[in-house]
Coordinates of C-alpha atoms in Angstrom, one line a residue:
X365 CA -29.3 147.1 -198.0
X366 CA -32.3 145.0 -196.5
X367 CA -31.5 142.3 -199.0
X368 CA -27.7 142.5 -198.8
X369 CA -27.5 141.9 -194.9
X370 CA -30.1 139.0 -195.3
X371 CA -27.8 137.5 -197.9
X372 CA -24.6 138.1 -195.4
X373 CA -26.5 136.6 -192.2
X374 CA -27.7 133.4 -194.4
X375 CA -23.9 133.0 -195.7
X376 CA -23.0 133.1 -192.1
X377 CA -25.1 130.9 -191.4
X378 CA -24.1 128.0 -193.9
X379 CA -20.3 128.6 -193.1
X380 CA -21.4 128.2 -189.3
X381 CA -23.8 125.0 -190.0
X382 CA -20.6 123.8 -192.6
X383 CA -18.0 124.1 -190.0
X384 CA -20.1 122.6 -187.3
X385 CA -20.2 119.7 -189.3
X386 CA -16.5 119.4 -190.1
X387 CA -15.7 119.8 -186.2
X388 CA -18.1 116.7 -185.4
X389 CA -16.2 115.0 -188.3
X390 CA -12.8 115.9 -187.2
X391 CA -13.7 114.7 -182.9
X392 CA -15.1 111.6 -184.6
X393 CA -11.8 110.8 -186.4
X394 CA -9.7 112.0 -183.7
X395 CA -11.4 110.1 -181.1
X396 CA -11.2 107.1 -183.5
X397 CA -7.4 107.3 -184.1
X398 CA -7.3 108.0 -180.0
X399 CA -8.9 104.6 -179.5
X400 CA -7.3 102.9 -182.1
X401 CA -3.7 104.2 -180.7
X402 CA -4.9 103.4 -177.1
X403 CA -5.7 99.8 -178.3
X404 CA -2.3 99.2 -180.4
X405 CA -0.7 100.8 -177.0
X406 CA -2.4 98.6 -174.7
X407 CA -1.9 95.4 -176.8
X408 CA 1.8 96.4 -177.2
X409 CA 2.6 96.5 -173.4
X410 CA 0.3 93.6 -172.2
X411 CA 2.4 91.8 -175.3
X412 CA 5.3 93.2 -174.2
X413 CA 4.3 92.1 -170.7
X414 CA 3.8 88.6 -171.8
X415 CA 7.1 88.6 -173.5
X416 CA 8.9 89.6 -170.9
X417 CA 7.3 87.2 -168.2
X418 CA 7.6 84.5 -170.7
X419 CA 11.5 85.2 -171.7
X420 CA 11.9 85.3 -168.0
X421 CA 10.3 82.3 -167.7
X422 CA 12.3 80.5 -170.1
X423 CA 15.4 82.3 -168.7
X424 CA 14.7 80.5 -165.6
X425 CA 14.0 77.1 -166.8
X426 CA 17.3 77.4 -168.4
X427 CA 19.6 78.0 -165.6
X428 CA 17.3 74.9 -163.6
X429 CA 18.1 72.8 -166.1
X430 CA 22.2 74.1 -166.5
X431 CA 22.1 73.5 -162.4
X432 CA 20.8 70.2 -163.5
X433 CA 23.6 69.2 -165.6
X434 CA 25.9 70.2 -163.2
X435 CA 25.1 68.5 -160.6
X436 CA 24.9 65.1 -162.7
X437 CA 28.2 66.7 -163.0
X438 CA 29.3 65.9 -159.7
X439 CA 27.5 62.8 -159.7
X440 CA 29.7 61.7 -162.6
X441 CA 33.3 63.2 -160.8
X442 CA 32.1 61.3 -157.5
X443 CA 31.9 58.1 -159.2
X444 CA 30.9 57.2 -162.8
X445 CA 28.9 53.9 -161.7
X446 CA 26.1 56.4 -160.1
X447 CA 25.2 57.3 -163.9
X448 CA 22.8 54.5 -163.8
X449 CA 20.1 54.5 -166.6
X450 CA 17.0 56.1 -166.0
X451 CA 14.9 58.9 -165.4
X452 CA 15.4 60.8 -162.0
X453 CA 15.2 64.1 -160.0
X454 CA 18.1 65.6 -158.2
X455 CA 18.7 66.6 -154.6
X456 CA 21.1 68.4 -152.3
X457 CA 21.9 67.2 -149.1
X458 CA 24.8 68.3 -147.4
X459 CA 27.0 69.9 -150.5
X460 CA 26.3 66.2 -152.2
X461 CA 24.1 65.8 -155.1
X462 CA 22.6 62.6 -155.6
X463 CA 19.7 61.2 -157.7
X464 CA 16.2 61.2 -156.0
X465 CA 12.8 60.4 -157.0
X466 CA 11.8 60.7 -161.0
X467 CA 11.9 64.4 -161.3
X468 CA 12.5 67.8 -158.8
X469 CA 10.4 71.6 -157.9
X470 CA 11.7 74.5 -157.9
X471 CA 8.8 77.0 -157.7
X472 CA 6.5 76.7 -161.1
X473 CA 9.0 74.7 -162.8
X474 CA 9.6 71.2 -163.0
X475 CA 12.8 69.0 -163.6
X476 CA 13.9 65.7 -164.6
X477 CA 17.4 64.1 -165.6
X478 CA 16.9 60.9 -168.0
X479 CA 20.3 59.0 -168.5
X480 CA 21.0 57.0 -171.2
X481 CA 24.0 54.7 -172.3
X482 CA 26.2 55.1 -175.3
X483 CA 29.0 52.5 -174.4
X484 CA 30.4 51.3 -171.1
X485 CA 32.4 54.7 -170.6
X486 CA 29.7 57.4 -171.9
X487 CA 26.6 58.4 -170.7
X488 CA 24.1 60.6 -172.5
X489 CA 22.2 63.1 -170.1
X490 CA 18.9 65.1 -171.1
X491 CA 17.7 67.6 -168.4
X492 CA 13.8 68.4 -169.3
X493 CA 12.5 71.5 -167.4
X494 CA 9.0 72.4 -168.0
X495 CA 6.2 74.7 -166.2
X496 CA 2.8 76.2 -167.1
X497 CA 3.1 80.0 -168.8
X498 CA 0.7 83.1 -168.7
X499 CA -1.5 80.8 -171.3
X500 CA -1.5 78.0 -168.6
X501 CA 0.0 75.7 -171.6
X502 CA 3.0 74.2 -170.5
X503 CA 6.3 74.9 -172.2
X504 CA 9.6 73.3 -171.9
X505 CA 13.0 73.2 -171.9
X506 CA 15.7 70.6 -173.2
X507 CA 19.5 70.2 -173.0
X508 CA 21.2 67.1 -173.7
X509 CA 25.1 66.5 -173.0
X510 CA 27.3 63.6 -173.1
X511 CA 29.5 62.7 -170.3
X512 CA 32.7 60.5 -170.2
X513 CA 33.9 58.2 -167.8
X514 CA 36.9 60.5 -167.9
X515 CA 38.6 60.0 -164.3
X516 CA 38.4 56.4 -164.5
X517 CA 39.4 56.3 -168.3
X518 CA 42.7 58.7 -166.9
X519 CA 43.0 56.6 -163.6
X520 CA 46.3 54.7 -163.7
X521 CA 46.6 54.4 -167.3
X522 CA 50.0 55.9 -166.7
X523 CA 51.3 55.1 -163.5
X524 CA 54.0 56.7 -162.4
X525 CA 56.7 56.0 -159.8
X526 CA 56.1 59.1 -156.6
X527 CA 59.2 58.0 -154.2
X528 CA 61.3 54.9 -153.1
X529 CA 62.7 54.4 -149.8
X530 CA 65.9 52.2 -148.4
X531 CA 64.4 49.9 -145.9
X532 CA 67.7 47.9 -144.5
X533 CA 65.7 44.4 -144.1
X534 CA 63.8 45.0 -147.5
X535 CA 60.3 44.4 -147.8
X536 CA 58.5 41.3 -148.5
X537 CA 55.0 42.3 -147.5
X538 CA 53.2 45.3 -146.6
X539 CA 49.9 46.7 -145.4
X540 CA 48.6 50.6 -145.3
X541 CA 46.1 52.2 -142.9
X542 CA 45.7 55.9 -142.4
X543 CA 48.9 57.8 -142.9
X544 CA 51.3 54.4 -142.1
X545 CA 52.4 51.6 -144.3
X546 CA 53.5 48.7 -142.3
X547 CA 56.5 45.9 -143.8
X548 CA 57.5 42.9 -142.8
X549 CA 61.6 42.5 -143.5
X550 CA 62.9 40.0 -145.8
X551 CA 66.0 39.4 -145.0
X552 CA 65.4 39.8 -141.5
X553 CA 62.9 40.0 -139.5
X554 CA 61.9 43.3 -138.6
X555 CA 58.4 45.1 -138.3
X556 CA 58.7 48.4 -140.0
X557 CA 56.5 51.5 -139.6
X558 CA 56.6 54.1 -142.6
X559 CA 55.0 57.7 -142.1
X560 CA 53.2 58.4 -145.3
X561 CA 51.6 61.2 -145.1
X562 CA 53.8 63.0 -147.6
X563 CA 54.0 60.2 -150.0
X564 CA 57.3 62.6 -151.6
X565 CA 59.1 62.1 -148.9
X566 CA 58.2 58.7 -146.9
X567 CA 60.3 58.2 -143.5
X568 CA 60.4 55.4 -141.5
X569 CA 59.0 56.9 -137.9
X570 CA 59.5 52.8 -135.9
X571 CA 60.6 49.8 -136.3
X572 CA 60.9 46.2 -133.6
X573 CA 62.7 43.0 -134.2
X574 CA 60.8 39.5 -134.8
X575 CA 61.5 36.2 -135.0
X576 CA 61.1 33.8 -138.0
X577 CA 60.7 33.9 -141.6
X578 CA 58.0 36.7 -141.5
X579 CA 55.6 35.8 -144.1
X580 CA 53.0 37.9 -143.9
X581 CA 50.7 40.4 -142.3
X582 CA 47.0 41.7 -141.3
X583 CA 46.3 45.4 -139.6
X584 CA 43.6 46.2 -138.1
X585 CA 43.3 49.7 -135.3
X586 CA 46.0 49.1 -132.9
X587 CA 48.0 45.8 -133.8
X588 CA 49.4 44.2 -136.9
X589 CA 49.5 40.9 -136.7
X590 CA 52.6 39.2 -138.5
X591 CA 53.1 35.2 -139.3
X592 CA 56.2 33.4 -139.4
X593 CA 58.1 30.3 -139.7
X594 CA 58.8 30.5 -135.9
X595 CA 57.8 26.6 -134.4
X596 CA 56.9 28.7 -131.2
X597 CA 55.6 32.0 -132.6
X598 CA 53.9 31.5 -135.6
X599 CA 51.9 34.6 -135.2
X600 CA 52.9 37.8 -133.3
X601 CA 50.6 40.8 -132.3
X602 CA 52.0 43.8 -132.4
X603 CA 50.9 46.8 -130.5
X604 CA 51.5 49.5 -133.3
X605 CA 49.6 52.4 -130.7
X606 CA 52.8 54.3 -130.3
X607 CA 53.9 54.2 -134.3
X608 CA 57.4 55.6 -132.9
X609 CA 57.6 52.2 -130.4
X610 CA 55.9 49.3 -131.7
X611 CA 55.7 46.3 -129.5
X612 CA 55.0 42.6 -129.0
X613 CA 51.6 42.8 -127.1
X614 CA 51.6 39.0 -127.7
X615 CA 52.1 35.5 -129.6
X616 CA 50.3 32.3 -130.8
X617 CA 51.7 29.0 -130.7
X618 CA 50.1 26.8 -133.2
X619 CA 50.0 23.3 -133.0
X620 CA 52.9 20.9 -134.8
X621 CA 55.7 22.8 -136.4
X622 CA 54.3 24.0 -140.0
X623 CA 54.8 27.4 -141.2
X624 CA 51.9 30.3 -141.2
X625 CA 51.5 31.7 -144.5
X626 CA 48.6 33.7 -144.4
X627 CA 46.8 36.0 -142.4
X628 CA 43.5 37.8 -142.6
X629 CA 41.4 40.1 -139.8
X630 CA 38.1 41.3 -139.6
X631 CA 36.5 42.0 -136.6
X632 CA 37.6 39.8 -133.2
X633 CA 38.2 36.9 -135.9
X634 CA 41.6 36.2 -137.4
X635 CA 42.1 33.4 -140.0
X636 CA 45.3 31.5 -140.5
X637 CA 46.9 29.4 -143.1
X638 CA 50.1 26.9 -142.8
X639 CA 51.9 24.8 -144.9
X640 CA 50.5 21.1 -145.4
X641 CA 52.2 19.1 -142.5
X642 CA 49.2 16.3 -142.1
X643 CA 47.7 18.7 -139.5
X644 CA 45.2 21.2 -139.5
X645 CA 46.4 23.8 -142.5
X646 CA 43.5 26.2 -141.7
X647 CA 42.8 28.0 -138.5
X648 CA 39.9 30.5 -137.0
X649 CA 41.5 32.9 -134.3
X650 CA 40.0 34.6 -131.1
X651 CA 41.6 37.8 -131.4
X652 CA 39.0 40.0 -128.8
X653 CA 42.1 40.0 -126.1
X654 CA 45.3 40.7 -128.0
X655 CA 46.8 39.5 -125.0
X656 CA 45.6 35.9 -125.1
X657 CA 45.1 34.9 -128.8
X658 CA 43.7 31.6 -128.7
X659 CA 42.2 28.9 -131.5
X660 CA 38.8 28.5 -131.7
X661 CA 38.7 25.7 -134.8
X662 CA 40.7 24.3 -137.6
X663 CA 40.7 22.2 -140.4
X664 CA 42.8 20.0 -142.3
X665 CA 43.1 21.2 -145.9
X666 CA 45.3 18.2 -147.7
X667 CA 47.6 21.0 -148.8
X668 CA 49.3 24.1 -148.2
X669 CA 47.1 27.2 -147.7
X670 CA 48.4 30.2 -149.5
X671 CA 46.6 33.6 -148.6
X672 CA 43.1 34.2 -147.3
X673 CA 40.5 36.4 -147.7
X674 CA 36.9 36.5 -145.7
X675 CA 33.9 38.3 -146.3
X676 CA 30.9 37.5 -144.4
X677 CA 30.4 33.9 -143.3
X678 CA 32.9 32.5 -145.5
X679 CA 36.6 32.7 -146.0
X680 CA 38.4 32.2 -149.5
X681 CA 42.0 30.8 -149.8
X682 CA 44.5 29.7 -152.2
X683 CA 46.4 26.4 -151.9
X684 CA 48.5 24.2 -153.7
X685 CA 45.8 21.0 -153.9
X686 CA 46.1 20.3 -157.2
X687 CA 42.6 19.3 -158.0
X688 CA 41.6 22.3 -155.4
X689 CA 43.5 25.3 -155.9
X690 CA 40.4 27.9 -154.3
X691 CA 39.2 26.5 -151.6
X692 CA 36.3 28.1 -150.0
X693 CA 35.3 27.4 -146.2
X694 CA 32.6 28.2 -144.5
X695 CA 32.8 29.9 -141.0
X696 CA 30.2 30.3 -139.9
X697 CA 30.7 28.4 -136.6
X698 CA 34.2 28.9 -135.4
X699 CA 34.8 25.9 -133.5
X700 CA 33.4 23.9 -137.1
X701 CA 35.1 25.4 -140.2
X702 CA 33.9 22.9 -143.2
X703 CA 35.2 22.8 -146.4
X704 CA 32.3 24.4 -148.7
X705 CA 33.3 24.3 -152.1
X706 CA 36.3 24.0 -154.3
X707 CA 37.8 24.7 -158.1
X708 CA 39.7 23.0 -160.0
X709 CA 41.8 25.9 -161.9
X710 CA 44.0 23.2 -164.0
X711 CA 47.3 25.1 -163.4
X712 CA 50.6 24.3 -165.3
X713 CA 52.9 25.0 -161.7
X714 CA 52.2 23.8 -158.5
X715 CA 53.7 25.1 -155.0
X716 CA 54.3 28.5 -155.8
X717 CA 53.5 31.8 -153.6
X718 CA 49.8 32.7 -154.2
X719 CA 47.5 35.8 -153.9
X720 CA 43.8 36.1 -153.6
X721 CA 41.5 39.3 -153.4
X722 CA 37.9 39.3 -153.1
X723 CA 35.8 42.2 -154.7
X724 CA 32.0 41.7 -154.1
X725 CA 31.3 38.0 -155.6
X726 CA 34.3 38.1 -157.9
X727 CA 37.8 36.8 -156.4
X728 CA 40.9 37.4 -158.0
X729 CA 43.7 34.7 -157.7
X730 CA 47.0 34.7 -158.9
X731 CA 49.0 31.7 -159.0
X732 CA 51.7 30.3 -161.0
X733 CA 52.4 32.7 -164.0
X734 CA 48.0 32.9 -164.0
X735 CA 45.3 35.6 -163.1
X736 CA 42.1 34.0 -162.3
X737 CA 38.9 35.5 -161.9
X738 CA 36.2 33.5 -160.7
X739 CA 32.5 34.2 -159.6
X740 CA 31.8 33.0 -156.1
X741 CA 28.1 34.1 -156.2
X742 CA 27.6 30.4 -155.2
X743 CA 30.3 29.2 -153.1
X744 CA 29.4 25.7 -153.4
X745 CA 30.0 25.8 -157.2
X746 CA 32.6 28.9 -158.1
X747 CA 32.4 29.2 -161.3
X748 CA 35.9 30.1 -163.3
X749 CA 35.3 33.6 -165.5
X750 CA 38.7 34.1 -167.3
X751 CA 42.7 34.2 -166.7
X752 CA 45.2 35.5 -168.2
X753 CA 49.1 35.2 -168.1
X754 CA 52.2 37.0 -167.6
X755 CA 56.0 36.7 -168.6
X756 CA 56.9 35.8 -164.9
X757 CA 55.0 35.2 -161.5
X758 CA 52.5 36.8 -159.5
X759 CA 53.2 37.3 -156.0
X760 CA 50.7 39.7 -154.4
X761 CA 47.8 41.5 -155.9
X762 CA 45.4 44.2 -154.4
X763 CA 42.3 45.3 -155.5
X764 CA 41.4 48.8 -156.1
X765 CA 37.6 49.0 -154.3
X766 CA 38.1 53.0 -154.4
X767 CA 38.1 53.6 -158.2
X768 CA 35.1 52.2 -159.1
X769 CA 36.5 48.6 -159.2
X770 CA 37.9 48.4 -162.2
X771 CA 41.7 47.9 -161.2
X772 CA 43.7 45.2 -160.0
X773 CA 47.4 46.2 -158.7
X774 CA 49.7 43.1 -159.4
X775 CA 53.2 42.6 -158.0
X776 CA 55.3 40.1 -160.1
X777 CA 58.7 38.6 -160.8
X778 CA 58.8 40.0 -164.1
X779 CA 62.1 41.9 -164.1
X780 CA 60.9 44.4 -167.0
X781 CA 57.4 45.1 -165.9
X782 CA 57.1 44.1 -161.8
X783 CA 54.2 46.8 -161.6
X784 CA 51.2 45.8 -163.4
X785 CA 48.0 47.2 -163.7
X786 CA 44.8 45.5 -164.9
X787 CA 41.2 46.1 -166.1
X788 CA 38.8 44.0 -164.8
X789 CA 35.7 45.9 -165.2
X790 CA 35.1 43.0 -167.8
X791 CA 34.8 39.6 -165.4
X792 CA 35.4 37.5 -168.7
X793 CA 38.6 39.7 -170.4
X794 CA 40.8 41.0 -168.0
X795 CA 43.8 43.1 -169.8
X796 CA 47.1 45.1 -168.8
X797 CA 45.7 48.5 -168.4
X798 CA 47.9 51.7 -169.7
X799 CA 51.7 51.2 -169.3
X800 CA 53.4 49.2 -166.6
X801 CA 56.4 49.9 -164.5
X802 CA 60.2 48.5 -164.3
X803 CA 60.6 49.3 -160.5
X804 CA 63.7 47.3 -159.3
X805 CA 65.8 46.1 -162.0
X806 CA 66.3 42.6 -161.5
X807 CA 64.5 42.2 -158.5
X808 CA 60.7 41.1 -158.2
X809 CA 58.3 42.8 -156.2
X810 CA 56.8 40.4 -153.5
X811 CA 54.2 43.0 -151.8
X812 CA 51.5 45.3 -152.6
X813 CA 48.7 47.3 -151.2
X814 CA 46.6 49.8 -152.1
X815 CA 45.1 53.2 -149.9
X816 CA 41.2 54.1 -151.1
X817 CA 42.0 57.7 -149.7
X818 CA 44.8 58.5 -151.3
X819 CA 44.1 56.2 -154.4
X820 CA 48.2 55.7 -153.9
X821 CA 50.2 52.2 -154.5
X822 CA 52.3 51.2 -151.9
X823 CA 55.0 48.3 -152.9
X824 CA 58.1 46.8 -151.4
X825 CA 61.1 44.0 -153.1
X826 CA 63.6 42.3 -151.0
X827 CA 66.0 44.7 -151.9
X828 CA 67.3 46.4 -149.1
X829 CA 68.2 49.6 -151.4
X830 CA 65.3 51.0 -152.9
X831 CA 63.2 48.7 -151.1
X832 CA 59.6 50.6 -150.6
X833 CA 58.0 51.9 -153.7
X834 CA 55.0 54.9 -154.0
X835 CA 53.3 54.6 -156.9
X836 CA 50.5 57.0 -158.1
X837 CA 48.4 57.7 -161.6

């Protein structure tokens, strides 16, 4: 019995000292597989961390850089010329997006807009956003768009014809400002004064007799001023305040008995033009007191002076000199004008109604059956880009400086196509843009002008039934 229980307690024993041994095995392995869980747990939510801080991130950088191409966007719909090459940041002042510096913050993150050109009329336009990540490497961001110079290319490509209106004198010439266009009669003269603000449904709100062959006319504020035939009144001021009531604030008589022909204003200055008579053709204007108009200088030109045009110390006009027909004078002392340079255009017609429009350095004359454009960059030697011609004459062109300056609104006496509208964003190859417009039948239009607001045509032809023409794209 001794010897069995000794046997029993030493079994005991080794199953005790066995099992011991498997426990320590068992906590070791568990505590392993513990460990080795809490590390795989661990890596998986700092990972998971980083992932979802660094798809944030990127998250982010994408919107900045959509916001980006939006607002080059608006930068495009505002005016396609802003696209100018090159790498820039962007900046918001006042609901207006405009291109600032090389490149733009936004927190961590870092944007810039590089433009690029494919052709005259696309742009490409890669928005780069870029920041540093968890890693403090920097990763980036890239979208790339092309955009069109889709509201210029759609721009009065088809013109259409908004409303006419009966004017009883007709219209041979007409100016816009604000919410009024303003016509000179041609078959009598008469001053008319055309509520447009609704260009659906134009109405003529006043109207005054003149005297005279009215030729044509200048607005500026309060007055339009109107020449004429008239051997007493070759210009006329007319207080235009009250749109209802115009009236004759005052009159100029100029010296000898030419005709005015044209008229320009800017500022207290207003610059004249007359048939050639032997006498002074060209004439600067003190217009400060609209009640006392009176001549500061002249000069003789050798010919008839058409329209006129000034910009700065210089005024540009066409004439009839047939070794002269631009004729640029300087200004810039009133009681001197001088004769500061001239072109010889070669023309086939002489003594024919004229227009000229100045855009920057580049005048636009048409004369005869001929569009001219020429560079007056140097006004001593104006320098002759290109012309073109058309089936009949011009008689009055206006240029569009609202539209990126690509247009040129021409009236003519061709009795299919009196409306015409051309491209000159090319100086040398000036073309008939889109489709032009038979507006009168058989009758020429002699007027045009064109509103930058509105980006509306306004036209007139001596008819005195559908006399006033709106004209939109």
């Amino acid at each position: 019995m001794k010897q069995d229980l000794s046997q029993s307690i030493k079994k005991e024993w080794l199953i005790s000292k066995y099992t011991k041994g498997f426990l320590l095995v068992e906590i070791i392995l568990a505590t392993a597989l513990f460990v080795i869980f809490l590390t795989a747990f661990t890596g998986a939510y700092v990972y998971g961390e980083k992932a979802i801080v660094s798809a944030g991130d990127r998250a982010h950088a994408l919107f900045f850089a959509e916001s980006g191409m939006e607002a080059v966007r608006s930068i495009r719909n505002d005016d396609f010329l802003n696209l100018n090459d090159g790498q820039f940041g962007l900046s918001l002042t006042n609901g207006v997006w405009t291109f600032s510096g090389t490149h733009d913050v936004l927190d961590r993150f870092t944007r810039t807009t590089e433009v690029s050109s494919i052709d005259k009329d696309r742009k490409n336009v890669t928005t780069t956003v870029s920041w540093k990540n968890l890693s403090q490497s920097t990763s980036t961001v890239t979208l790339t768009r092309s955009f069109t110079n889709w509201l210029d290319l759609r721009y009065w490509y088809w013109p259409g014809l908004v409303q006419t209106l009966d004017l009883p004198a007709g219209g041979h010439k007409v100016q816009v400002q604000g919410n009024y266009a303003y016509v000179i009669g041609a078959v009598s003269p008469v001053l008319y004064v055309v509520d447009v603000t609704s260009s659906t449904s134009p109405q003529i709100v006043g109207s005054m007799n003149l005297v005279g062959n009215l030729q044509n006319l200048a607005v500026q504020d309060n007055y339009a001023y109107v020449v004429s035939d008239d051997n007493t009144r070759e210009l006329q001021v007319i207080n235009i305040t009250n749109k209802t009531t115009p009236s004759l604030q005052s009159f100029y008589n100029a010296p000898s008995s030419a005709d005015a022909m044209g008229i320009y204003v800017t500022g207290t200055k207003a610059y004249m033009t007359r048939q050639n008579s032997g006498q002074d053709e060209f004439a600067v204007l003190d217009i400060n007191n609209p009640n006392n108009v009176a001549l500061l200088g002249s000069l003789n030109l050798g010919a008839t002076g058409f329209e006129v045009v000034a910009s700065g110390t210089y005024a540009y006009l066409a004439s009839d000199n047939n070794v002269e027909e631009l004729q640029i004078i300087d200004v810039s002392n009133s009681s001197n004008p001088f004769m500061k340079g001239t072109l010889n255009l070669s023309l086939k017609e002489q003594n024919r109604s004229s227009a000229v429009s100045l855009n920057n350095t580049l005048l636009y004359l048409g004369q005869g059956k001929d569009l001219y454009i020429i560079d007056v960059a140097s006004t001593t030697n104006p320098v002759q880009k290109n012309n073109t011609s058309v089936a009949d004459y011009f008689n009055d062109v206006s240029t569009d400086l609202g539209n990126k300056k690509r247009f040129l609104f021409v009236a003519t006496s061709d009795v299919n196509k009196e409306f015409k509208v051309y491209n000159v964003s090319s100086s040398t190859y000036p073309v008939v843009y889109g489709s032009s417009l038979d507006l009168s039948g058989d009758s020429s239009l002699y007027g045009i002008a064109y509103a930058t607001s509105t980006n509306i045509v306004y036209a007139v032809t001596h008819n005195t039934t559908n006399s006033f023409f709106i004209i939109a794209p």
